[in-house]
Coordinates of C-alpha atoms in Angstrom, one line a residue:
N1 CA 211.3 69.7 178.1
R2 CA 210.8 67.5 180.6
T3 CA 214.7 68.7 182.4
E4 CA 213.4 72.0 182.9
Q5 CA 212.4 73.8 186.1
V6 CA 209.1 75.1 186.3
S7 CA 210.6 78.2 187.9
A8 CA 212.3 78.7 184.5
L9 CA 209.4 79.1 181.9
P10 CA 208.7 82.4 181.0
M11 CA 205.1 83.2 182.7
M12 CA 204.3 86.9 181.4
P13 CA 203.5 87.9 177.8
V14 CA 206.1 89.9 175.9
T15 CA 204.4 92.6 175.9
E16 CA 204.3 93.0 180.1
Q17 CA 207.9 92.2 179.9
A18 CA 208.8 95.0 177.2
T19 CA 206.8 97.6 179.9
L20 CA 208.5 96.3 182.9
L21 CA 212.1 96.2 180.9
A22 CA 211.7 99.2 178.8
A23 CA 208.7 101.6 179.6
F24 CA 208.6 101.9 183.3
N25 CA 212.9 102.1 183.4
D26 CA 213.2 104.3 180.1
T27 CA 215.7 106.6 182.3
E28 CA 218.4 107.4 179.6
Q29 CA 219.8 110.6 180.0
E30 CA 223.0 112.3 179.4
Y31 CA 225.3 113.2 182.2
P32 CA 229.0 114.6 182.9
A33 CA 230.5 110.7 183.6
E34 CA 234.2 111.9 183.1
K35 CA 233.6 114.4 185.6
T36 CA 234.3 114.5 189.1
L37 CA 232.3 116.3 192.1
I38 CA 235.4 118.7 192.4
D39 CA 235.1 119.5 188.3
L40 CA 231.5 120.4 188.8
F41 CA 232.1 122.4 191.8
I42 CA 234.7 124.6 190.2
V43 CA 232.3 125.3 187.3
Q44 CA 230.0 126.8 190.3
V45 CA 233.1 129.3 191.5
T46 CA 233.7 130.2 188.1
K47 CA 230.3 131.5 187.3
N48 CA 229.3 132.5 190.9
P49 CA 232.4 133.6 193.0
N50 CA 231.2 135.8 195.2
G51 CA 227.5 133.5 196.1
I52 CA 227.5 132.7 199.5
A53 CA 227.9 129.0 199.2
L54 CA 227.5 128.3 203.0
E55 CA 226.6 129.7 206.0
Y56 CA 227.0 127.9 209.8
E57 CA 226.2 130.2 212.9
G58 CA 226.5 133.3 211.0
A59 CA 229.7 132.8 209.5
E60 CA 229.3 132.9 205.5
L61 CA 231.8 131.9 203.2
T62 CA 231.7 132.7 199.3
Y63 CA 232.4 130.1 196.7
K64 CA 235.6 131.5 196.5
E65 CA 236.5 131.8 199.6
L66 CA 235.4 128.2 200.1
D67 CA 237.6 126.7 196.9
E68 CA 240.6 128.7 198.2
L69 CA 240.0 127.7 201.9
S70 CA 239.7 124.1 201.0
N71 CA 242.6 124.5 198.2
R72 CA 245.1 125.7 200.9
L73 CA 244.3 122.5 203.3
A74 CA 244.7 120.3 200.2
H75 CA 248.1 121.5 199.7
Y76 CA 248.7 121.5 203.4
I77 CA 247.8 117.4 203.3
L78 CA 249.8 116.7 200.0
S79 CA 253.1 118.7 201.7
N80 CA 252.8 117.0 205.2
H81 CA 251.6 113.5 204.0
T82 CA 252.3 111.3 201.0
V83 CA 248.9 111.0 199.5
R84 CA 248.6 108.9 196.3
S85 CA 245.4 108.6 194.4
E86 CA 242.1 106.9 195.9
D87 CA 244.0 106.3 199.3
F88 CA 241.7 107.1 202.2
I89 CA 241.4 109.9 204.3
G90 CA 239.3 109.8 207.3
V91 CA 237.2 112.8 208.7
T92 CA 236.2 112.9 212.4
L93 CA 234.8 116.3 212.4
E94 CA 231.0 117.5 213.7
R95 CA 228.7 119.5 211.0
S96 CA 229.9 122.7 210.6
D97 CA 231.4 124.8 207.8
W98 CA 235.0 123.3 208.3
L99 CA 233.2 119.8 207.8
I100 CA 232.8 121.0 203.9
V101 CA 236.2 122.4 203.8
S102 CA 237.9 119.5 204.9
L103 CA 235.6 117.0 202.8
L104 CA 236.6 119.4 199.4
A105 CA 240.0 119.4 200.6
V106 CA 240.5 115.8 200.7
M107 CA 238.9 115.3 197.4
K108 CA 241.0 117.6 195.9
T109 CA 244.1 115.7 196.9
G110 CA 242.7 112.9 195.2
G111 CA 242.5 111.0 198.3
A112 CA 238.8 109.4 199.0
Y113 CA 237.1 110.7 202.0
I114 CA 235.8 108.7 204.7
P115 CA 233.4 110.4 207.5
I116 CA 233.7 109.2 210.8
D117 CA 231.2 110.6 213.5
P118 CA 233.5 111.7 216.7
K119 CA 230.3 110.5 218.6
Y120 CA 230.9 106.9 217.6
P121 CA 231.9 104.3 220.4
A122 CA 235.7 104.3 220.2
E123 CA 235.7 100.4 219.1
R124 CA 233.5 101.7 216.2
I125 CA 235.8 104.0 215.5
S126 CA 239.3 102.2 215.6
Y127 CA 237.3 99.2 213.5
I128 CA 236.9 101.8 210.6
K129 CA 240.3 103.3 210.9
E130 CA 242.0 99.8 211.1
D131 CA 239.3 98.4 208.4
S132 CA 240.2 101.2 205.8
Q133 CA 243.9 101.8 206.8
C134 CA 243.2 105.4 206.3
T135 CA 246.5 107.6 205.2
L136 CA 245.7 109.7 207.7
L137 CA 242.7 111.6 209.8
I138 CA 241.4 114.8 209.8
D139 CA 240.0 116.1 213.2
V140 CA 239.9 119.3 215.5
D141 CA 243.5 119.0 216.2
F142 CA 244.7 118.2 212.6
L143 CA 242.5 121.8 211.4
E144 CA 244.0 123.8 214.3
G145 CA 248.0 122.7 213.3
F146 CA 246.6 124.0 209.6
K147 CA 244.8 126.8 211.1
K148 CA 248.5 128.2 212.5
V149 CA 249.8 128.3 208.6
Q150 CA 246.8 128.1 206.3
D151 CA 247.9 131.6 204.7
T152 CA 251.7 129.9 203.4
Y153 CA 249.9 127.6 201.6
P154 CA 248.8 128.5 197.7
I155 CA 245.2 129.2 196.8
N156 CA 245.0 127.4 193.5
V157 CA 243.7 123.8 193.1
P158 CA 246.4 121.4 193.5
S159 CA 247.1 120.1 190.0
I160 CA 245.9 116.0 190.8
Q161 CA 244.3 113.9 187.7
L162 CA 241.0 112.5 188.1
S163 CA 238.4 110.9 186.6
G164 CA 234.7 109.7 187.2
N165 CA 236.3 106.1 187.7
N166 CA 238.2 107.4 190.6
L167 CA 236.7 106.9 193.9
A168 CA 234.8 109.7 195.8
Y169 CA 233.8 108.7 199.2
I170 CA 233.6 105.5 201.5
I171 CA 230.4 105.3 203.8
Y172 CA 230.7 102.8 206.4
T173 CA 226.9 101.1 206.5
S174 CA 226.2 100.0 210.2
G175 CA 225.3 96.7 209.0
S176 CA 222.5 94.5 210.4
T177 CA 224.4 92.0 211.5
G178 CA 228.5 92.1 212.1
Q179 CA 230.8 94.8 211.9
P180 CA 230.0 98.0 209.6
K181 CA 231.0 98.0 205.8
G182 CA 232.9 100.3 203.7
V183 CA 230.9 101.0 200.3
L184 CA 233.2 102.1 198.0
I185 CA 231.5 105.3 195.7
E186 CA 233.2 106.5 192.4
H187 CA 232.7 109.9 191.4
K188 CA 230.7 108.9 188.4
G189 CA 227.8 107.1 190.4
I190 CA 227.2 110.1 192.9
V191 CA 227.5 112.8 189.9
N192 CA 225.1 111.1 188.0
T193 CA 222.6 111.1 191.0
I194 CA 223.4 114.9 192.1
V195 CA 223.2 116.3 188.5
S196 CA 219.7 114.7 187.7
Q197 CA 218.2 115.6 190.6
I198 CA 219.5 119.2 190.4
K199 CA 217.3 118.8 187.1
E200 CA 214.6 117.4 188.2
Y201 CA 214.0 120.0 190.8
G202 CA 215.4 123.1 189.1
V203 CA 217.8 123.7 192.4
S204 CA 219.6 126.9 191.4
A205 CA 221.6 129.8 192.5
S206 CA 218.7 131.7 194.4
D207 CA 217.9 128.5 196.5
H208 CA 218.9 128.2 200.2
C209 CA 219.5 124.4 200.6
L210 CA 219.4 122.9 204.3
Q211 CA 222.4 120.7 205.6
F212 CA 220.8 118.5 208.4
S213 CA 222.0 115.2 208.2
N214 CA 225.1 113.8 209.9
P215 CA 228.3 113.3 207.9
S216 CA 228.1 109.5 208.5
F217 CA 225.1 109.2 206.4
D218 CA 225.1 109.6 202.9
A219 CA 221.8 112.0 202.9
S220 CA 224.8 114.6 204.0
I221 CA 226.7 114.2 200.7
W222 CA 223.1 114.3 198.9
E223 CA 222.3 117.6 200.8
I224 CA 225.9 119.2 200.4
F225 CA 226.6 118.4 196.8
I226 CA 223.3 119.1 195.5
S227 CA 223.8 122.7 197.0
L228 CA 227.2 123.1 195.9
L229 CA 226.8 121.9 192.6
S230 CA 224.2 124.2 191.6
G231 CA 225.7 127.4 193.3
A232 CA 222.7 127.6 195.9
R233 CA 223.8 128.5 199.3
M234 CA 223.9 125.7 201.9
C235 CA 222.4 126.5 205.3
I236 CA 224.2 124.4 208.0
V237 CA 221.6 123.8 210.7
S238 CA 223.5 123.3 214.5
E239 CA 222.8 120.7 216.6
A240 CA 221.4 122.6 219.2
V241 CA 218.4 124.2 216.5
K242 CA 218.1 120.7 215.5
G243 CA 217.3 119.6 219.0
D244 CA 214.6 122.5 219.4
T245 CA 211.7 122.3 217.3
T246 CA 210.8 125.6 218.4
L247 CA 214.2 126.8 217.2
F248 CA 214.3 124.6 214.2
S249 CA 211.0 126.3 212.7
E250 CA 212.9 129.7 213.3
Y251 CA 215.5 128.8 211.9
I252 CA 214.0 127.6 208.7
E253 CA 212.4 130.6 208.5
E254 CA 215.2 133.0 209.0
Q255 CA 217.4 131.4 206.8
Q256 CA 214.5 131.0 204.2
I257 CA 215.4 127.6 203.3
S258 CA 213.6 126.8 200.0
W259 CA 215.1 123.1 199.3
A260 CA 215.3 120.7 202.6
T261 CA 216.0 116.6 203.1
L262 CA 214.5 115.5 206.7
P263 CA 214.2 111.9 208.4
P264 CA 210.7 111.1 208.2
A265 CA 210.8 110.5 212.1
F266 CA 212.2 114.2 212.6
L267 CA 208.8 115.5 210.1
K268 CA 206.7 113.6 212.7
V269 CA 207.3 115.8 215.7
L270 CA 207.2 119.2 213.3
E271 CA 204.0 121.1 212.5
V272 CA 203.7 121.1 208.7
D273 CA 202.5 124.8 208.3
E274 CA 206.0 126.0 210.1
L275 CA 207.7 124.4 206.7
S276 CA 205.6 126.3 204.3
G277 CA 208.4 128.2 203.0
I278 CA 210.2 125.0 202.0
Q279 CA 209.4 124.3 198.3
T280 CA 210.8 121.0 198.0
L281 CA 211.0 119.1 200.9
I282 CA 212.0 115.3 200.5
T283 CA 211.9 112.3 202.9
A284 CA 214.1 109.4 202.6
G285 CA 215.5 106.2 204.9
E286 CA 211.9 104.8 206.1
E287 CA 208.4 104.9 205.3
A288 CA 207.1 108.6 204.8
P289 CA 204.4 109.4 207.2
I290 CA 201.4 109.9 205.2
D291 CA 199.7 112.7 207.2
K292 CA 202.5 114.7 207.0
A293 CA 202.8 114.2 203.5
L294 CA 199.6 115.1 202.3
A295 CA 199.4 118.0 204.8
F296 CA 202.6 119.2 203.2
S297 CA 201.5 118.7 199.4
E298 CA 198.2 120.7 200.8
L299 CA 200.4 123.9 201.0
G300 CA 201.0 123.7 196.7
N301 CA 204.6 122.9 197.8
R302 CA 206.6 119.9 196.1
Y303 CA 206.8 116.9 198.4
V304 CA 209.3 114.3 197.4
N305 CA 210.0 110.4 198.7
A306 CA 213.0 109.3 198.1
Y307 CA 214.8 106.0 198.1
G308 CA 218.2 104.5 198.1
P309 CA 220.7 102.3 199.6
T310 CA 224.1 103.4 199.9
E311 CA 225.5 101.2 197.5
T312 CA 223.3 102.8 194.6
S313 CA 224.9 106.2 195.1
I314 CA 222.5 107.4 197.8
C315 CA 219.0 108.1 195.6
A316 CA 217.8 104.6 192.9
S317 CA 214.0 106.2 192.8
V318 CA 211.8 109.4 194.0
F319 CA 208.2 109.7 194.0
S320 CA 206.4 113.3 193.9
G321 CA 203.3 112.9 192.2
A322 CA 199.6 113.2 194.0
I323 CA 199.9 111.4 197.2
T324 CA 196.5 108.7 197.9
A325 CA 196.6 106.2 201.0
K326 CA 200.4 105.5 201.1
V327 CA 203.1 107.1 199.7
P328 CA 205.5 104.9 196.8
I329 CA 209.4 105.1 196.4
G330 CA 208.4 106.2 193.2
K331 CA 210.3 105.7 189.7
P332 CA 213.8 105.1 188.7
I333 CA 215.7 108.2 188.7
A334 CA 217.9 109.0 185.8
N335 CA 220.6 106.1 183.7
T336 CA 219.0 103.9 186.8
V337 CA 217.3 100.9 186.4
I338 CA 215.1 99.0 189.1
Y339 CA 213.9 94.9 188.6
I340 CA 211.4 93.8 190.7
V341 CA 212.5 89.6 190.7
S342 CA 211.3 86.6 192.1
E343 CA 213.7 84.0 194.1
T344 CA 214.7 82.8 190.6
D345 CA 215.4 86.5 189.1
A346 CA 212.3 85.7 187.1
L347 CA 210.6 89.7 186.5
Q348 CA 207.6 89.7 188.9
P349 CA 204.4 91.1 186.8
V350 CA 202.8 94.5 188.2
G351 CA 201.6 94.1 191.3
V352 CA 203.3 91.0 192.4
V353 CA 206.1 91.4 195.7
G354 CA 209.7 90.5 195.0
E355 CA 213.3 91.3 195.6
L356 CA 213.9 95.6 194.3
C357 CA 217.1 95.2 192.4
V358 CA 218.9 98.1 190.8
A359 CA 221.3 98.4 187.9
G360 CA 222.8 101.3 185.9
S361 CA 225.1 104.3 186.8
G362 CA 224.6 105.0 190.3
L363 CA 226.2 101.1 191.5
A364 CA 229.3 101.6 194.0
R365 CA 232.6 99.6 193.2
G366 CA 231.8 97.3 195.8
Y367 CA 232.7 96.8 199.3
L368 CA 236.1 97.5 201.1
N369 CA 238.1 94.4 201.8
R370 CA 234.8 92.2 201.5
A371 CA 234.9 90.4 198.0
D372 CA 232.9 87.8 199.1
L373 CA 230.0 90.1 200.4
T374 CA 230.8 92.2 196.7
A375 CA 230.3 89.2 195.0
E376 CA 227.0 88.2 196.5
K377 CA 225.0 91.4 196.4
F378 CA 226.8 92.7 193.1
V379 CA 225.3 90.2 190.6
P380 CA 225.7 89.6 186.5
N381 CA 222.6 91.7 185.6
P382 CA 220.2 88.9 184.1
F383 CA 218.4 91.3 181.9
K384 CA 221.6 93.1 179.9
E385 CA 224.5 90.9 179.6
G386 CA 228.1 92.7 180.9
E387 CA 226.3 94.9 183.1
R388 CA 225.9 94.6 187.1
M389 CA 223.0 94.5 189.4
Y390 CA 222.6 95.1 193.1
R391 CA 220.4 93.0 195.4
T392 CA 219.2 95.4 198.1
G393 CA 217.8 92.7 199.9
D394 CA 214.1 94.8 200.1
L395 CA 210.8 93.7 199.0
A396 CA 208.6 95.7 196.8
R397 CA 206.0 96.0 193.7
W398 CA 205.6 97.8 190.9
L399 CA 202.2 100.1 190.7
P400 CA 200.6 100.4 187.3
S401 CA 201.5 103.9 186.8
G402 CA 205.2 102.8 187.2
D403 CA 205.8 103.6 190.4
I404 CA 207.6 101.3 193.3
E405 CA 205.4 100.6 196.6
F406 CA 208.0 99.5 199.1

C-alpha cells in the first residue's frame, strides 16, 4: 500500500511482540477490587484488636482504639456537616497519630481525603481549597473542637455504602509547569497496589513499618496502608528525629523498624550499616543510589527500587533482584501492564528507548477539573480495546530480563 506511513509498518517479529505484551506483562492476579481501604482495615481490627496499630512520640493506639476513635470523628463530621459520597475533605495536619485518625475518619464518612501540607505557601493552600471546593477542612482547630466532645459520639463505624469504584483520595501533584493538579484515585486502584505489595514482601502483624513521608505525597498512603492492612505496627517518626541522622538511626533501632521506604536523597546521607535491622528497604521517587543499594543488599536484606506516578496509584513497577551497574525500576506489579512505545505508539523492541506507558487496575480516574489534560494523558489503550493507558512522559527501555531501565 503506497499510501501507508512507514512508521505504521510492523517492524517486530510476532514472537518478540508476544514477549513484550504477554511474557513481560504476565501480572494478572485476583484481588478484592470491590473492597475499600476501610473494609480491609476493619478486617485487621477484627483479627488483631489489641495489636498496636501506631506509635507516635511515645503514644500508642491499638487497632481497636484507632478504629473507634476514627469512628467517633467520622460521626462528629457527619453530625456537623453535610457530607455526600465522594465529597472532598481537606486535611491540613502535620504527620502524627491524629493525621491517621483523620484520614480514616474522612473515608468512613464516604468522602475523599485531600492532604494539604500546613507548611505550603498560603497561595498554594488557597488554590487547592478553591480548585477542589472541599466541603470542609480538618485542621488543628477542628480537632480541638472534636476532642472536647469526642466521648459523646458512637464508636461504631457509620453505615455508609462505599464500593471499590468510589474515590479514596486526591493528591495534588506539583506539576512542572503551572498550577498543581488534583489526581483522583479510587479505592480499587489503591487497594490493588497495597494488597499486591503486602503479598509480594510478606508484610505481617510482626512487622514494624516506618511512616516517614509527608502526607501531601502519595508515598505516605503507601506507608500507612501497607502497615494498617497487614496488621503491622506503624511507627511515625517525628520531624525533629528525621532532621538528625544520629537520632534517626537510633529511632530505627529502638523501634525495631523492619520495613521502610526512604527517598534516595535521604538514604545518601545515612550509613547503611545503621539500617541493618530493616529487612525490606524501598526507595522511590528518583534514581536509586547504586552504592547504598549494593551496600544494603550485601547485608543480606531485601532492597527494592519502586517506580510509579501518582496517576498509577503510587506504584507501577518494582525491582528487587541482584544489583549490577545500575538499579532498574523492575517489572510491572500485579494487574499492571507497561508498554514502551515510539512517538507513533508502536511497541519498542527490547533495548530501544521509548515513552513508558501504564495500563491496568491502578489507573486514576483522571484529573479534577481538567478534562483536557485527562484526555491527553489517559488515552485509549492501543493494545487492548475498551481499556485506558496512561502516558507518563518518562523515557525507559526493556532489558532482556523483563526489567525496565528508567
